[in-house]
mmCIF file of C-alpha atoms in Angstrom:
data_model
loop_
_atom_site.group_PDB
_atom_site.id
_atom_site.type_symbol
_atom_site.label_atom_id
_atom_site.label_comp_id
_atom_site.label_asym_id
_atom_site.label_seq_id
_atom_site.Cartn_x
_atom_site.Cartn_y
_atom_site.Cartn_z
ATOM 1 C CA GLU A 206 66.235 105.610 85.956
ATOM 2 C CA THR A 207 69.570 104.555 87.344
ATOM 3 C CA GLY A 208 70.823 103.066 90.583
ATOM 4 C CA VAL A 209 68.404 102.327 93.387
ATOM 5 C CA THR A 210 65.167 104.278 93.627
ATOM 6 C CA GLN A 211 62.822 104.358 96.594
ATOM 7 C CA THR A 212 59.263 105.608 96.831
ATOM 8 C CA PRO A 213 57.778 107.400 98.584
ATOM 9 C CA ARG A 214 60.560 109.629 99.906
ATOM 10 C CA HIS A 215 58.364 110.737 102.800
ATOM 11 C CA LEU A 216 55.445 108.973 104.444
ATOM 12 C CA VAL A 217 53.292 109.955 107.390
ATOM 13 C CA MET A 218 50.918 107.329 108.698
ATOM 14 C CA GLY A 219 48.740 106.610 111.676
ATOM 15 C CA MET A 220 49.185 103.539 113.803
ATOM 16 C CA THR A 221 46.188 101.810 112.234
ATOM 17 C CA ASN A 222 47.148 102.416 108.621
ATOM 18 C CA LYS A 223 48.594 99.977 106.130
ATOM 19 C CA LYS A 224 51.168 101.287 103.708
ATOM 20 C CA SER A 225 54.058 99.983 101.611
ATOM 21 C CA LEU A 226 57.510 101.190 100.739
ATOM 22 C CA LYS A 227 58.841 100.369 97.298
ATOM 23 C CA CYS A 228 62.381 99.901 96.072
ATOM 24 C CA GLU A 229 63.625 99.260 92.556
ATOM 25 C CA GLN A 230 67.195 98.621 91.473
ATOM 26 C CA HIS A 231 68.426 99.130 87.912
ATOM 27 C CA LEU A 232 71.903 97.675 88.450
ATOM 28 C CA GLY A 233 71.313 94.042 87.570
ATOM 29 C CA HIS A 234 72.129 92.921 91.110
ATOM 30 C CA ASN A 235 70.921 89.676 92.627
ATOM 31 C CA ALA A 236 70.500 90.729 96.263
ATOM 32 C CA MET A 237 68.402 93.415 97.919
ATOM 33 C CA TYR A 238 68.181 94.651 101.490
ATOM 34 C CA TRP A 239 66.100 96.750 103.855
ATOM 35 C CA TYR A 240 67.922 98.756 106.508
ATOM 36 C CA LYS A 241 66.439 100.873 109.293
ATOM 37 C CA GLN A 242 68.238 104.046 110.321
ATOM 38 C CA SER A 243 67.018 105.647 113.545
ATOM 39 C CA ALA A 244 68.430 108.705 115.222
ATOM 40 C CA LYS A 245 71.361 107.864 117.498
ATOM 41 C CA LYS A 246 71.229 104.156 116.662
ATOM 42 C CA PRO A 247 73.393 102.011 114.406
ATOM 43 C CA LEU A 248 72.214 101.083 110.953
ATOM 44 C CA GLU A 249 70.042 97.976 111.402
ATOM 45 C CA LEU A 250 69.770 95.269 108.752
ATOM 46 C CA MET A 251 66.129 94.195 108.641
ATOM 47 C CA PHE A 252 65.781 91.821 105.694
ATOM 48 C CA VAL A 253 67.893 90.312 102.979
ATOM 49 C CA TYR A 254 66.809 88.717 99.732
ATOM 50 C CA SER A 255 69.806 87.035 98.176
ATOM 51 C CA LEU A 256 69.621 84.739 95.163
ATOM 52 C CA GLU A 257 65.887 84.500 95.859
ATOM 53 C CA GLU A 258 66.490 83.336 99.438
ATOM 54 C CA ARG A 259 65.043 85.447 102.219
ATOM 55 C CA VAL A 260 67.042 85.966 105.370
ATOM 56 C CA GLU A 261 65.430 87.734 108.293
ATOM 57 C CA ASN A 262 66.654 89.540 111.313
ATOM 58 C CA ASN A 263 64.713 87.777 114.030
ATOM 59 C CA SER A 264 64.434 90.945 116.065
ATOM 60 C CA VAL A 265 62.268 92.687 113.442
ATOM 61 C CA PRO A 266 58.612 92.854 114.539
ATOM 62 C CA SER A 267 56.014 91.086 112.426
ATOM 63 C CA ARG A 268 54.336 94.407 111.642
ATOM 64 C CA PHE A 269 57.057 94.729 108.998
ATOM 65 C CA SER A 270 56.571 92.341 106.095
ATOM 66 C CA PRO A 271 58.942 92.230 103.108
ATOM 67 C CA GLU A 272 58.121 91.107 99.605
ATOM 68 C CA CYS A 273 60.544 90.523 96.731
ATOM 69 C CA PRO A 274 58.648 89.552 93.566
ATOM 70 C CA ASN A 275 61.819 89.547 91.445
ATOM 71 C CA SER A 276 65.468 90.519 91.697
ATOM 72 C CA SER A 277 64.771 94.150 90.775
ATOM 73 C CA HIS A 278 61.908 94.991 93.109
ATOM 74 C CA LEU A 279 61.563 94.984 96.862
ATOM 75 C CA PHE A 280 58.673 96.080 99.042
ATOM 76 C CA LEU A 281 58.264 96.648 102.744
ATOM 77 C CA HIS A 282 54.652 96.331 103.860
ATOM 78 C CA LEU A 283 53.787 98.235 107.017
ATOM 79 C CA HIS A 284 50.793 97.683 109.299
ATOM 80 C CA THR A 285 49.833 98.736 112.810
ATOM 81 C CA LEU A 286 53.121 100.497 113.342
ATOM 82 C CA GLN A 287 54.251 102.204 116.536
ATOM 83 C CA PRO A 288 55.696 105.708 116.940
ATOM 84 C CA GLU A 289 59.118 104.176 117.651
ATOM 85 C CA ASP A 290 59.083 102.799 114.101
ATOM 86 C CA SER A 291 59.578 106.322 112.797
ATOM 87 C CA ALA A 292 62.913 106.261 110.990
ATOM 88 C CA LEU A 293 64.643 106.432 107.637
ATOM 89 C CA TYR A 294 64.218 103.143 105.784
ATOM 90 C CA LEU A 295 66.986 102.463 103.329
ATOM 91 C CA CYS A 296 66.938 99.981 100.496
ATOM 92 C CA ALA A 297 70.192 98.638 99.105
ATOM 93 C CA SER A 298 71.318 96.170 96.487
ATOM 94 C CA SER A 299 74.507 94.260 95.754
ATOM 95 C CA GLN A 300 75.891 91.527 93.567
ATOM 96 C CA VAL A 301 76.584 88.309 95.463
ATOM 97 C CA GLY A 302 78.455 85.314 94.176
ATOM 98 C CA GLN A 303 81.361 85.222 91.758
ATOM 99 C CA TRP A 304 81.619 88.992 91.251
ATOM 100 C CA ASP A 305 80.854 89.886 94.828
ATOM 101 C CA THR A 306 82.906 92.716 96.293
ATOM 102 C CA GLY A 307 80.543 93.385 99.172
ATOM 103 C CA GLU A 308 79.725 96.893 98.034
ATOM 104 C CA LEU A 309 76.213 98.068 98.792
ATOM 105 C CA PHE A 310 74.339 100.505 96.598
ATOM 106 C CA PHE A 311 71.774 102.493 98.556
ATOM 107 C CA GLY A 312 68.647 104.335 97.615
ATOM 108 C CA GLU A 313 67.925 107.769 99.053
ATOM 109 C CA GLY A 314 65.608 106.351 101.677
ATOM 110 C CA SER A 315 61.992 106.661 102.716
ATOM 111 C CA ARG A 316 61.470 108.890 105.760
ATOM 112 C CA LEU A 317 58.628 107.342 107.781
ATOM 113 C CA THR A 318 56.765 109.178 110.529
ATOM 114 C CA VAL A 319 54.234 107.253 112.594
ATOM 115 C CA LEU A 320 51.737 109.398 114.492
ATOM 116 C CA ALA B 182 81.429 87.487 114.087
ATOM 117 C CA GLN B 183 82.475 90.896 112.878
ATOM 118 C CA SER B 184 82.336 94.297 114.470
ATOM 119 C CA VAL B 185 83.324 97.862 113.742
ATOM 120 C CA THR B 186 84.168 100.648 116.162
ATOM 121 C CA GLN B 187 84.289 104.243 115.023
ATOM 122 C CA LEU B 188 86.144 106.382 117.519
ATOM 123 C CA GLY B 189 84.434 109.714 117.979
ATOM 124 C CA SER B 190 80.804 110.245 117.067
ATOM 125 C CA HIS B 191 81.535 113.881 116.170
ATOM 126 C CA VAL B 192 84.634 115.362 114.569
ATOM 127 C CA SER B 193 85.043 119.046 113.838
ATOM 128 C CA VAL B 194 87.784 120.510 111.637
ATOM 129 C CA SER B 195 88.486 123.839 110.026
ATOM 130 C CA GLU B 196 88.278 124.241 106.284
ATOM 131 C CA GLY B 197 91.659 123.311 104.794
ATOM 132 C CA ALA B 198 92.678 121.163 107.771
ATOM 133 C CA LEU B 199 93.413 117.450 107.784
ATOM 134 C CA VAL B 200 90.450 115.141 108.170
ATOM 135 C CA LEU B 201 91.014 111.926 110.167
ATOM 136 C CA LEU B 202 88.120 109.608 110.943
ATOM 137 C CA ARG B 203 89.014 106.490 112.879
ATOM 138 C CA CYS B 204 87.745 102.969 112.360
ATOM 139 C CA ASN B 205 88.815 99.744 114.035
ATOM 140 C CA TYR B 206 87.412 96.387 113.056
ATOM 141 C CA SER B 207 87.226 92.862 114.347
ATOM 142 C CA SER B 208 86.966 89.894 112.011
ATOM 143 C CA SER B 209 87.946 86.229 112.263
ATOM 144 C CA VAL B 210 88.557 86.018 108.502
ATOM 145 C CA PRO B 211 90.184 88.401 106.015
ATOM 146 C CA PRO B 212 87.849 91.362 105.878
ATOM 147 C CA TYR B 213 86.415 93.594 103.247
ATOM 148 C CA LEU B 214 86.304 97.159 104.574
ATOM 149 C CA PHE B 215 84.297 100.115 103.382
ATOM 150 C CA TRP B 216 83.731 103.779 104.067
ATOM 151 C CA TYR B 217 80.362 105.237 103.154
ATOM 152 C CA VAL B 218 79.238 108.870 103.307
ATOM 153 C CA GLN B 219 75.716 110.097 103.953
ATOM 154 C CA TYR B 220 74.675 113.651 103.202
ATOM 155 C CA PRO B 221 71.522 115.038 104.861
ATOM 156 C CA ASN B 222 68.292 113.424 103.660
ATOM 157 C CA GLN B 223 70.120 111.047 101.376
ATOM 158 C CA GLY B 224 71.180 107.422 101.349
ATOM 159 C CA LEU B 225 74.685 106.120 101.863
ATOM 160 C CA GLN B 226 77.235 106.414 99.076
ATOM 161 C CA LEU B 227 80.449 104.399 98.829
ATOM 162 C CA LEU B 228 83.607 106.474 99.326
ATOM 163 C CA LEU B 229 86.138 103.676 99.042
ATOM 164 C CA LYS B 230 86.671 99.992 99.731
ATOM 165 C CA TYR B 231 89.424 97.535 100.627
ATOM 166 C CA THR B 232 89.105 93.991 99.272
ATOM 167 C CA SER B 233 92.578 92.494 99.871
ATOM 168 C CA ALA B 234 94.448 94.333 97.123
ATOM 169 C CA ALA B 235 96.535 97.452 97.824
ATOM 170 C CA THR B 236 96.478 98.456 101.489
ATOM 171 C CA LEU B 237 96.276 102.171 100.656
ATOM 172 C CA VAL B 238 92.956 102.779 99.019
ATOM 173 C CA LYS B 239 91.996 105.979 97.240
ATOM 174 C CA GLY B 240 88.380 106.967 96.942
ATOM 175 C CA ILE B 241 86.199 109.735 95.653
ATOM 176 C CA ASN B 242 86.380 113.391 96.683
ATOM 177 C CA GLY B 243 90.059 113.166 97.675
ATOM 178 C CA PHE B 244 89.578 110.678 100.500
ATOM 179 C CA GLU B 245 91.843 107.728 101.163
ATOM 180 C CA ALA B 246 92.185 105.010 103.778
ATOM 181 C CA GLU B 247 94.931 102.626 104.800
ATOM 182 C CA PHE B 248 94.335 99.040 105.856
ATOM 183 C CA LYS B 249 96.617 98.138 108.772
ATOM 184 C CA LYS B 250 96.194 94.507 109.720
ATOM 185 C CA SER B 251 98.499 94.726 112.748
ATOM 186 C CA GLU B 252 96.398 97.530 114.182
ATOM 187 C CA THR B 253 93.048 96.213 112.861
ATOM 188 C CA SER B 254 92.383 99.714 111.611
ATOM 189 C CA PHE B 255 91.029 101.365 108.486
ATOM 190 C CA HIS B 256 91.178 105.088 109.178
ATOM 191 C CA LEU B 257 89.831 107.588 106.651
ATOM 192 C CA THR B 258 91.832 110.692 105.785
ATOM 193 C CA LYS B 259 91.702 113.720 103.552
ATOM 194 C CA PRO B 260 94.548 116.258 103.458
ATOM 195 C CA SER B 261 92.374 119.351 103.195
ATOM 196 C CA ALA B 262 88.750 119.597 104.303
ATOM 197 C CA HIS B 263 86.131 121.352 102.200
ATOM 198 C CA MET B 264 82.832 122.694 103.443
ATOM 199 C CA SER B 265 81.129 120.163 101.175
ATOM 200 C CA ASP B 266 82.694 117.303 103.187
ATOM 201 C CA ALA B 267 80.322 117.951 106.077
ATOM 202 C CA ALA B 268 78.315 114.746 106.365
ATOM 203 C CA GLU B 269 78.045 111.520 108.333
ATOM 204 C CA TYR B 270 80.613 108.830 107.623
ATOM 205 C CA PHE B 271 80.165 105.113 108.214
ATOM 206 C CA CYS B 272 82.808 102.425 108.347
ATOM 207 C CA ALA B 273 81.638 98.897 107.490
ATOM 208 C CA VAL B 274 83.091 95.387 107.433
ATOM 209 C CA SER B 275 82.130 92.213 105.623
ATOM 210 C CA ASP B 276 84.031 89.248 104.198
ATOM 211 C CA GLN B 277 84.239 87.072 101.138
ATOM 212 C CA TYR B 278 83.036 83.876 102.836
ATOM 213 C CA THR B 279 79.529 84.931 103.674
ATOM 214 C CA ASN B 280 77.084 87.056 101.754
ATOM 215 C CA ALA B 281 79.435 90.000 101.530
ATOM 216 C CA GLY B 282 76.485 92.330 101.186
ATOM 217 C CA LYS B 283 75.598 91.724 104.826
ATOM 218 C CA SER B 284 77.960 94.385 106.051
ATOM 219 C CA THR B 285 78.281 95.313 109.707
ATOM 220 C CA PHE B 286 78.257 99.080 110.114
ATOM 221 C CA GLY B 287 79.815 101.318 112.709
ATOM 222 C CA ASP B 288 77.742 103.885 114.561
ATOM 223 C CA GLY B 289 78.872 106.680 112.275
ATOM 224 C CA THR B 290 80.933 109.851 112.698
ATOM 225 C CA THR B 291 79.470 113.252 111.970
ATOM 226 C CA LEU B 292 82.022 115.534 110.359
ATOM 227 C CA THR B 293 81.574 119.271 110.773
ATOM 228 C CA VAL B 294 83.719 121.659 108.742
ATOM 229 C CA LYS B 295 84.133 125.164 110.104
ATOM 230 C CA PRO B 296 84.836 128.095 107.790
#
């Protein structure tokens, strides 16, 4: 495996379900991110884990819960979602600190549909 | 605070014609600037980046961009469009003083290439 991998690639869930999105990076980076990409809306940064510090976007509803057990793995736990949460969820990683060039490496995304 | 404006949400060119995608930025500190490309059902991939070295930056797939501080612009060009260039293109800005991975993205420009 190389780069940033996301699973599942597609997920359909009901509003009462609980599911999780998984992201794994094989690049040795020390920061990971969740972005939300909705149709006709700008890319939205949801959560950042950088050097083991979590930074949140305060506008993200609590029905989205991130987890970062180590620098290579990132999860997004989903519960009681709404249809408007249907979107492409993108995971990214980067190297912050001394060798930081600001470049983000993205996974292929998890396409979420909430019924 | 930083911001990015991409002029034109849709650009259509003929195969073999010049591609010009416009990006203007706002930043209170020296910026890092990026162009990413997203093909259908995929994540974003870095095309090129400017991090305060040469102002004319060459990227993958024959694309290049020029950083013009006086115009606060970072337009993306390619001399001759290929059908395979059809995709969505995102301009992004960050800087070296904050977590440079927290890029601010533009709304994106969809490039269509006509045969």
